[in-house]
Amino acid sequence: MKKTLTSAATVRVAFVSLVSLGMLVPMYLLVVNAFKSQQEILANPFSPSFGTATFQYLADAWNNPDFSILKGYGVTIALVLCVNALAMAVCAPAAYVLARTPKPVSRLLLFFFVAGMFIPTQVILVPVIFVLRGIGLMGTLPGLILFMTATTIPFTLFVFFGYIRVLPRSLDEAAAIDGAGRYRTLWRIILPLMRPIVATVFILNSLSVWNDFASPQMILGPGSGVYTVTTGVYAAVGQYSTDYTKVFPTLLLAVIPILVIFVVMQRHIMSGLAAGAVKG
Amino acid sequence: MERTSVSKPRAWRDLGARVSMVVPAVLVYVALLVVPVIYAIYYSFTEYNGFPHRVPEFVGLDNYRTMFGSDDITGTMVVTAVVAVVGAVAVNLAALGLALLLRRTNRFNTFGRVVMFYPHVLSALVVGFLWQAVLGPQGVVNTMLEKVGTDSLPFLSDPDWALWSMILVIVWSLFGVQLILYLAGLQAVPADLLEAARIDGASRWQTFRAVTWPSLASTVTVAVITSGISLLKTYDVVVSLTGGGPAGSTKTLAYSILAVSFPQRDIGLASAQAVLLIVAAAVLAITVLVLRRRAEDDAESIG
């Protein structure tokens, strides 16, 4: 009995190790080949080249005249921060009011918002372009920020709503007796209690904004000269996909920041995802 | 009591505050998500090339007729459906299977979870380029195959192979999310029931069927809907991995909208395709929700 149990455990560990290895191979190739010349990559894609490794190609990718990766980081980080700030600024008050309003009205509004989760957002980019053109924000960062904020509202509001609903109403009543209005109650009482859920939403929205490609590509367009990390990678790698001395270093530079953040914060990211989704 | 006798002006002021707290969210959401959907529906009945001075011309169902009559576009619908269905099944099977293996929390399992989740933090565009370098005609795998003297394999250059290669890449990059969802769901499986099943001498499979699976019902719903919807809108990977080729074998609807119909200034057709995808996403979500409700009713009638 004991023996079969341990052999089952061995098989399990071996299987999981094998899958993990498979998951890591592309990343390994990316790192190893970012330091090699084209001939070396084609001759020996798997082995690291300790003897001939060079930072030349990474430096070339960093100094690419078509796309400054440093600027790409800057634009993308600004985008992440603005979308998060705006989404939370509009969703926290709305979720608070909906969670404290008698059922039928708030149910209806909540359903109206949540329905947005089922709209494949990349697919409505074409009509969004006309709306943004109408309000004069097409091709601009504010336009992109507004659209990305709109796409994060359904999830943000839904998760906030679920969280606030569980907070005791007696908190509100106590604040009201002390003479606090709705805004002050939200700002001073409710928001501080929402810290964990705000962190979760921040992480998940940041990931989706950072990784989005279709929205910046369509809304900013190549004409604007403003690149996010993803649209910049597309511009830098898109037409040179067989020149691996461009592909590997550029991709490596594009993924380093997000991977470092992930490795440092993986526990919070993964538990946040679980907490956010299970609310559904 | 006292609360009902709050003075009228104060009640009005509170109502005003409430309304003002909801309005900004409604405004942004309606202007940039609801209005575009309405526009998409409207444009889908018109012929329009997108120039601001042109007035969209009403053509009834012409775009939908074109869409369902064009072999090219019905082909993209089939590709999209295959990606969504096969992808969702593969993602959820892989995720649930590995979640059961990684269920216990220890160092090794935590490491495994991190490794299986990490592709999700890379953008789908980067994932596509990376796998292109691995599976492409001159990619890593084919270089290695040539070195050992075997013929190279047409992962991305043969129409039949390319679709399955793309699905493999999508599953690789996506299942980590569902894995985390299932791990969270497994925590909610009642430990005493598992214990009871073990004492009664149930096999692993029986325990899974009778205890674990029913308690996972809502997790499965969430995981299937989220993976299905993200698979329906597959676009970034197509751009970077295959460019829709070879011979349109990996062209999804989202790719067709953004990379074909829109650049060709066929806004009416692009909108009709968008409406079709929105309907597909809604049908998917409603179907899964209805099935789940039925499964829950069944579970209640048993238990």
XYZ file of C-alpha atoms in Angstrom:
583
model
C 0.000 0.000 0.000
C 2.640 2.405 1.068
C 4.852 1.426 -1.821
C 2.211 2.064 -4.545
C 1.491 5.425 -2.955
C 5.086 6.585 -3.181
C 5.444 5.314 -6.751
C 2.308 7.279 -7.669
C 3.905 10.310 -6.067
C 7.082 9.763 -8.078
C 5.124 9.584 -11.310
C 3.296 12.763 -10.354
C 6.503 14.654 -9.596
C 8.129 13.401 -12.797
C 5.113 14.399 -14.883
C 4.850 17.866 -13.363
C 8.593 18.382 -13.821
C 8.292 17.415 -17.468
C 5.405 19.829 -18.068
C 7.275 22.596 -16.242
C 10.302 21.987 -18.424
C 8.132 22.233 -21.521
C 6.693 25.503 -20.263
C 10.144 26.961 -19.694
C 11.835 25.919 -22.951
C 10.649 28.921 -25.022
C 11.836 31.284 -22.290
C 15.189 29.523 -22.115
C 15.614 29.846 -25.882
C 14.721 33.517 -25.705
C 17.373 34.250 -23.098
C 20.116 32.082 -24.588
C 19.728 33.298 -28.151
C 19.574 37.004 -27.348
C 23.381 36.945 -27.022
C 24.250 35.081 -30.231
C 24.840 35.907 -33.870
C 22.482 34.693 -36.572
C 24.872 31.909 -37.651
C 25.282 30.696 -34.105
C 21.512 30.710 -33.545
C 20.921 28.713 -36.712
C 23.775 26.329 -35.946
C 23.177 25.780 -32.244
C 19.878 27.195 -31.009
C 19.841 25.240 -27.742
C 23.291 25.662 -26.272
C 24.361 28.788 -24.435
C 27.372 30.518 -25.995
C 29.498 31.461 -23.010
C 32.598 31.912 -25.171
C 31.152 34.152 -27.839
C 28.265 35.788 -26.009
C 27.874 39.448 -26.860
C 25.700 42.290 -25.654
C 25.935 43.841 -29.109
C 22.499 42.701 -30.291
C 20.778 43.718 -27.069
C 22.393 47.151 -27.379
C 21.253 47.387 -31.009
C 17.696 46.510 -30.008
C 17.830 49.067 -27.183
C 19.040 51.775 -29.604
C 16.658 50.848 -32.425
C 16.000 54.126 -34.284
C 12.441 53.056 -35.225
C 11.352 52.290 -31.694
C 12.898 53.412 -28.429
C 12.105 50.661 -25.960
C 12.708 53.009 -23.039
C 10.019 55.342 -24.368
C 7.825 52.290 -24.900
C 8.165 51.374 -21.214
C 7.349 54.981 -20.283
C 4.234 55.220 -22.447
C 2.983 51.829 -21.301
C 3.562 52.570 -17.610
C 1.771 55.909 -17.983
C -1.085 54.092 -19.677
C -1.279 51.491 -16.905
C -1.323 54.151 -14.181
C -3.865 56.423 -15.885
C -6.279 53.611 -16.769
C -6.097 52.227 -13.233
C -6.602 55.635 -11.613
C -9.516 56.521 -13.851
C -11.183 53.102 -13.637
C -11.027 53.126 -9.847
C -12.103 56.748 -9.594
C -15.298 56.053 -11.506
C -15.944 52.493 -10.302
C -15.440 52.808 -6.539
C -18.206 55.428 -6.034
C -20.534 53.686 -8.469
C -20.003 50.278 -6.866
C -20.526 51.809 -3.418
C -23.841 53.392 -4.360
C -25.040 50.268 -6.152
C -24.134 48.094 -3.179
C -26.141 50.367 -0.860
C -29.189 50.966 -3.040
C -32.396 48.902 -2.807
C -32.250 45.778 -4.898
C -34.148 46.120 -8.207
C -32.497 49.372 -9.353
C -28.969 48.327 -8.511
C -29.506 44.805 -9.867
C -30.549 46.258 -13.198
C -27.640 48.700 -13.394
C -25.174 46.033 -12.305
C -26.460 43.685 -14.989
C -26.111 46.497 -17.530
C -22.470 46.934 -16.556
C -21.628 43.239 -16.260
C -23.036 42.571 -19.730
C -19.985 44.516 -20.949
C -17.753 41.634 -19.833
C -19.159 39.563 -22.664
C -18.298 42.075 -25.367
C -15.084 40.985 -27.110
C -13.505 44.418 -26.794
C -10.953 44.120 -29.602
C -13.811 43.484 -31.933
C -15.606 46.789 -31.322
C -12.428 48.743 -32.065
C -13.725 49.707 -35.489
C -16.834 51.583 -34.247
C -14.825 52.961 -31.286
C -12.595 54.680 -33.819
C -15.603 56.611 -35.116
C -16.759 57.557 -31.625
C -13.269 58.812 -30.734
C -13.061 60.701 -34.003
C -16.400 62.312 -33.129
C -15.098 63.630 -29.795
C -11.735 64.586 -31.305
C -9.617 62.070 -29.389
C -8.747 59.626 -32.168
C -5.016 58.967 -32.436
C -4.301 60.426 -28.997
C -3.247 58.937 -25.658
C -6.278 60.383 -23.798
C -8.529 58.634 -26.319
C -6.728 55.334 -25.765
C -6.873 55.791 -21.980
C -10.620 56.469 -22.087
C -11.295 53.396 -24.208
C -9.140 51.114 -22.077
C -10.828 52.484 -18.964
C -14.221 51.686 -20.458
C -13.116 48.110 -21.159
C -11.972 47.611 -17.555
C -15.146 49.057 -15.995
C -17.316 45.899 -16.119
C -14.802 43.759 -14.237
C -13.670 46.482 -11.830
C -17.182 47.510 -10.901
C -18.404 43.957 -10.500
C -15.558 42.967 -8.190
C -15.815 46.175 -6.135
C -19.571 45.680 -5.820
C -19.127 42.143 -4.533
C -16.599 43.349 -1.973
C -18.486 46.394 -0.674
C -21.755 44.483 -0.351
C -20.160 42.369 2.360
C -18.948 45.386 4.375
C -21.424 46.062 7.223
C -23.940 48.828 6.612
C -23.648 49.902 10.227
C -20.385 51.585 9.211
C -22.318 53.875 6.860
C -24.980 54.546 9.451
C -22.431 55.466 12.072
C -20.760 57.822 9.614
C -24.122 59.345 8.667
C -24.978 59.978 12.326
C -21.657 61.761 12.673
C -22.787 63.964 9.801
C -20.697 62.539 6.987
C -22.130 62.662 3.482
C -21.808 59.899 0.905
C -18.503 61.130 -0.501
C -16.868 61.490 2.876
C -18.126 58.065 3.973
C -16.699 56.481 0.848
C -13.369 58.285 1.124
C -12.795 57.936 4.856
C -14.533 54.677 5.780
C -15.101 52.421 2.782
C -12.029 53.000 0.619
C -9.504 52.235 3.360
C -11.279 48.918 3.931
C -11.094 48.123 0.218
C -7.295 47.998 0.107
C -7.004 44.251 -0.664
C -9.522 44.312 -3.494
C -8.016 47.513 -4.906
C -4.638 45.755 -5.040
C -6.176 42.767 -6.824
C -7.941 44.910 -9.396
C -4.827 47.013 -9.897
C -2.723 43.959 -10.686
C -5.208 42.382 -13.074
C -6.054 45.584 -14.926
C -2.348 46.426 -15.187
C -1.613 43.068 -16.790
C -4.344 43.466 -19.375
C -3.385 47.069 -20.194
C 0.329 46.253 -20.400
C -0.284 43.322 -22.737
C -2.943 44.850 -24.966
C -1.863 45.147 -28.567
C -4.988 45.672 -30.664
C -6.235 48.827 -28.902
C -3.017 50.895 -29.067
C -2.369 49.633 -32.580
C -5.771 50.719 -33.871
C -6.315 53.868 -31.790
C -2.824 55.366 -31.788
C -1.882 54.046 -35.210
C 1.650 54.071 -36.604
C 1.176 57.685 -37.744
C 1.112 59.084 -34.209
C 4.717 58.010 -33.535
C 3.697 56.986 -30.001
C 4.530 53.358 -29.275
C 3.607 51.142 -26.372
C 5.793 48.116 -25.660
C 3.564 45.845 -27.745
C 3.074 48.119 -30.761
C 6.792 48.967 -30.639
C 7.721 45.281 -30.650
C 5.413 44.815 -33.604
C 7.054 47.697 -35.470
C 10.557 46.465 -34.601
C 10.078 42.744 -35.164
C 7.061 42.427 -37.470
C 8.797 42.560 -40.832
C 12.152 41.117 -39.707
C 10.836 37.899 -38.263
C 13.643 35.813 -39.778
C 16.452 38.058 -38.506
C 16.773 36.374 -35.139
C 19.405 38.839 -33.942
C 16.577 41.399 -33.959
C 13.781 39.108 -32.778
C 15.310 37.555 -29.667
C 16.927 40.666 -28.125
C 13.878 42.870 -28.749
C 11.503 40.297 -27.272
C 13.812 39.817 -24.304
C 13.884 43.558 -23.580
C 10.089 43.675 -23.927
C 9.447 40.902 -21.398
C 12.143 41.570 -18.790
C 10.264 44.197 -16.730
C 6.991 42.288 -16.577
C 8.760 39.010 -15.772
C 10.784 40.605 -12.990
C 7.612 42.107 -11.525
C 5.878 38.757 -11.852
C 8.630 36.787 -10.148
C 8.735 39.265 -7.249
C 4.967 39.467 -6.850
C 3.809 36.068 -8.097
C 2.049 35.159 -4.868
C -0.065 38.327 -4.908
C -0.738 38.127 -8.625
C -1.928 34.539 -8.520
C -3.963 34.794 -5.324
C -5.424 38.068 -6.586
C -6.545 36.378 -9.761
C -8.206 33.598 -7.802
C -9.934 36.054 -5.460
C -11.097 38.264 -8.312
C -12.538 35.494 -10.412
C -14.168 33.397 -7.725
C -16.378 36.346 -6.873
C -18.201 35.437 -10.084
C -38.468 55.535 13.237
C -36.046 58.405 13.320
C -34.465 57.615 9.992
C -37.716 57.938 8.059
C -38.196 61.468 9.320
C -34.979 62.781 7.760
C -35.749 66.234 6.404
C -36.684 66.475 2.731
C -33.750 68.683 1.589
C -31.300 66.308 3.162
C -32.855 63.306 1.437
C -32.679 65.155 -1.884
C -29.065 66.043 -1.310
C -28.288 62.401 -0.597
C -30.044 61.340 -3.775
C -28.021 63.922 -5.698
C -24.793 62.581 -4.207
C -25.736 59.022 -5.118
C -26.571 59.936 -8.678
C -23.365 61.936 -9.090
C -21.393 58.913 -7.888
C -22.820 56.608 -10.520
C -22.865 59.005 -13.457
C -19.119 59.094 -14.329
C -18.907 55.315 -14.633
C -22.096 55.205 -16.680
C -20.830 57.979 -18.957
C -17.469 56.395 -19.790
C -18.972 52.944 -20.121
C -21.853 54.046 -22.329
C -19.799 56.377 -24.519
C -16.977 53.963 -25.293
C -18.487 50.522 -24.970
C -22.264 50.653 -25.374
C -22.427 53.318 -28.075
C -19.779 51.502 -30.186
C -21.815 48.307 -29.988
C -24.876 50.244 -31.162
C -22.780 51.803 -33.934
C -21.539 48.364 -34.941
C -25.131 47.122 -35.208
C -26.110 50.219 -37.226
C -23.097 50.097 -39.561
C -23.653 46.392 -40.116
C -26.790 47.312 -42.078
C -25.020 49.923 -44.193
C -22.392 50.260 -46.830
C -19.794 52.676 -45.560
C -16.154 53.293 -46.340
C -15.398 55.229 -43.168
C -14.662 58.621 -44.705
C -16.131 61.326 -42.454
C -17.950 63.140 -45.282
C -19.564 59.995 -46.641
C -23.005 59.128 -45.312
C -23.452 55.408 -44.556
C -25.880 53.996 -47.097
C -28.556 51.649 -45.772
C -28.353 48.251 -47.482
C -30.404 46.021 -45.191
C -29.018 42.547 -44.715
C -26.529 42.742 -47.603
C -23.464 42.577 -45.345
C -24.809 39.533 -43.541
C -25.562 37.901 -46.903
C -22.023 38.668 -48.082
C -20.630 37.361 -44.812
C -22.428 34.020 -44.911
C -22.040 33.731 -48.696
C -18.289 34.317 -48.869
C -16.240 31.135 -48.601
C -13.397 33.191 -47.253
C -15.408 34.548 -44.336
C -17.278 31.324 -43.566
C -13.778 29.795 -43.490
C -12.737 32.302 -40.828
C -15.885 31.442 -38.859
C -14.949 27.768 -38.918
C -11.387 28.592 -37.836
C -12.709 30.791 -35.008
C -15.117 28.079 -33.863
C -12.408 25.399 -33.941
C -10.018 27.622 -31.989
C -12.703 28.460 -29.417
C -14.083 24.937 -28.931
C -10.914 22.846 -29.209
C -8.936 25.507 -27.347
C -11.441 25.762 -24.498
C -11.624 21.975 -24.095
C -7.823 21.621 -24.164
C -7.226 24.575 -21.844
C -9.741 23.359 -19.283
C -8.653 19.723 -19.401
C -4.997 20.695 -18.982
C -5.820 23.181 -16.249
C -8.093 20.878 -14.270
C -5.759 17.914 -14.622
C -2.737 19.859 -13.452
C -4.730 21.552 -10.702
C -5.546 18.123 -9.291
C -1.834 17.243 -9.411
C -0.687 20.540 -7.882
C -3.438 20.678 -5.300
C -1.342 20.247 -2.181
C 0.640 23.323 -1.213
C 4.343 22.618 -0.950
C 7.461 24.132 -2.427
C 7.572 21.933 -5.497
C 3.906 22.548 -6.339
C 4.207 26.300 -5.805
C 7.104 26.344 -8.221
C 5.058 24.332 -10.713
C 2.155 26.759 -10.449
C 4.391 29.762 -11.073
C 6.019 28.107 -14.084
C 2.682 27.197 -15.610
C 1.201 30.630 -15.052
C 4.068 32.776 -16.307
C 3.148 32.847 -20.033
C 0.021 34.761 -19.066
C 2.044 37.808 -18.047
C 3.639 37.920 -21.507
C 1.534 39.632 -24.121
C -0.026 37.361 -26.723
C 1.859 39.318 -29.384
C 5.226 38.474 -27.821
C 4.153 34.857 -27.325
C 3.364 34.624 -31.041
C 6.720 36.058 -32.124
C 8.552 33.821 -29.682
C 6.857 30.667 -30.942
C 7.391 31.807 -34.513
C 11.098 31.722 -33.790
C 10.679 28.239 -32.304
C 8.354 26.630 -34.862
C 8.997 28.679 -38.023
C 10.576 27.175 -41.177
C 14.038 28.276 -39.968
C 13.065 28.127 -36.339
C 14.760 26.334 -33.499
C 12.919 23.036 -33.803
C 13.451 22.698 -37.535
C 17.121 23.629 -37.244
C 17.531 20.867 -34.709
C 15.627 18.364 -36.867
C 17.900 19.139 -39.800
C 20.942 18.688 -37.603
C 19.906 15.162 -36.660
C 19.195 14.483 -40.314
C 15.405 14.416 -40.251
C 13.160 16.340 -42.607
C 11.850 19.601 -41.225
C 8.210 19.769 -40.140
C 5.796 22.357 -41.596
C 4.455 23.586 -38.223
C 3.467 26.987 -39.583
C 3.828 26.563 -43.344
C 1.272 23.836 -43.985
C -2.422 24.812 -43.719
C -3.347 21.680 -41.763
C -0.435 21.943 -39.353
C -0.629 25.696 -38.796
C -4.052 25.722 -37.126
C -3.055 23.017 -34.651
C 0.291 24.696 -33.984
C -1.555 27.912 -33.234
C -4.002 26.196 -30.895
C -1.070 24.550 -29.109
C 0.597 27.937 -28.629
C -2.645 29.489 -27.349
C -3.200 26.631 -24.908
C 0.416 26.954 -23.719
C -0.075 30.635 -22.990
C -3.586 30.483 -21.571
C -4.130 27.470 -19.341
C -2.201 28.907 -16.382
C -5.062 31.293 -15.647
C -7.628 28.518 -15.590
C -5.218 26.445 -13.508
C -5.276 29.118 -10.807
C -9.079 29.250 -10.957
C -9.348 25.489 -10.515
C -6.836 25.527 -7.662
C -8.979 28.137 -5.926
C -12.077 26.078 -6.625
C -10.495 22.921 -5.227
C -9.972 24.646 -1.893
C -13.742 24.874 -1.571
C -14.231 21.114 -1.950
C -15.408 19.936 1.472
C -12.557 17.989 3.108
C -14.909 15.877 5.243
C -16.694 14.591 2.136
C -13.369 13.588 0.577
C -12.450 11.860 3.804
C -15.803 10.079 3.940
C -15.403 8.884 0.347
C -11.944 7.565 1.147
C -13.188 5.681 4.206
C -16.046 4.193 2.179
C -13.388 2.801 -0.138
C -14.187 4.900 -3.194
C -11.599 4.857 -5.965
C -9.887 8.077 -7.048
C -12.137 8.326 -10.070
C -15.300 7.692 -8.007
C -14.249 10.328 -5.493
C -13.643 12.791 -8.295
C -17.000 12.040 -9.958
C -19.065 12.098 -6.789
C -17.387 14.742 -4.644
C -14.854 16.955 -6.409
C -16.593 17.515 -9.742
C -19.991 18.587 -8.296
C -18.355 21.034 -5.880
C -16.369 22.511 -8.770
C -19.500 23.336 -10.803
C -19.300 27.123 -10.466
C -15.523 27.167 -11.014
C -15.918 25.162 -14.210
C -18.516 27.673 -15.407
C -16.264 30.646 -14.777
C -13.231 28.909 -16.309
C -15.076 27.787 -19.434
C -16.694 31.193 -20.028
C -13.493 33.186 -19.486
C -11.381 30.884 -21.651
C -14.062 30.643 -24.338
C -14.465 34.402 -24.635
C -10.741 35.076 -24.742
C -10.379 32.382 -27.421
C -13.223 33.835 -29.496
C -11.376 37.123 -29.861
C -8.016 35.574 -30.794
C -6.153 38.257 -32.696
C -2.690 39.102 -31.340
C -1.297 35.589 -31.719
C -2.507 35.402 -35.299
C -0.739 38.668 -36.126
C 2.600 37.575 -34.746
C 2.581 33.802 -35.269
C 1.114 33.207 -38.707
C -0.336 36.409 -40.144
C -3.517 34.439 -40.851
C -1.751 32.131 -43.285
C -0.897 29.891 -44.889
C -3.871 30.172 -47.239
C -6.089 31.686 -44.556
C -5.882 28.519 -42.450
C -5.376 30.468 -39.199
C -7.452 33.541 -40.040
C -9.854 34.177 -37.169
C -12.878 36.475 -37.261
C -11.172 39.106 -35.096
C -8.177 39.034 -37.437
C -10.452 39.287 -40.461
C -12.213 42.335 -38.961
C -9.121 44.288 -37.953
C -6.647 43.200 -40.623
C -8.848 42.666 -43.693
C -12.300 44.308 -43.681
C -11.257 47.473 -41.867
C -8.116 48.217 -43.928
C -10.188 47.571 -47.072
C -12.537 50.288 -45.798
C -15.436 47.864 -45.711
C -16.861 49.193 -42.439
C -20.274 47.617 -42.998
C -18.823 44.141 -43.379
C -16.374 44.625 -40.485
C -19.302 45.664 -38.282
C -21.423 42.687 -39.346
C -18.539 40.382 -38.384
C -18.202 42.198 -35.051
C -21.924 41.768 -34.353
C -21.605 38.058 -35.139
C -18.774 37.710 -32.589
C -20.688 39.611 -29.913
C -23.689 37.323 -30.485
C -21.412 34.264 -30.342
C -19.912 35.431 -27.032
C -23.388 36.045 -25.595
C -24.659 32.650 -26.767
C -21.608 30.954 -25.279
C -22.042 32.674 -21.925
C -25.785 32.016 -21.737
C -25.406 28.364 -22.761
C -22.788 27.709 -20.120
C -24.869 29.487 -17.469
C -28.008 27.512 -18.352
C -26.108 24.213 -18.376
C -24.604 25.071 -15.029
C -27.992 25.826 -13.523
C -29.287 22.489 -14.741
C -26.244 20.699 -13.332
C -26.781 22.417 -9.995
C -30.427 21.402 -9.927
C -29.393 17.814 -10.632
C -26.798 17.945 -7.893
C -29.411 19.235 -5.457
C -31.881 16.520 -6.348
C -29.184 13.938 -5.624
C -27.768 15.401 -2.472
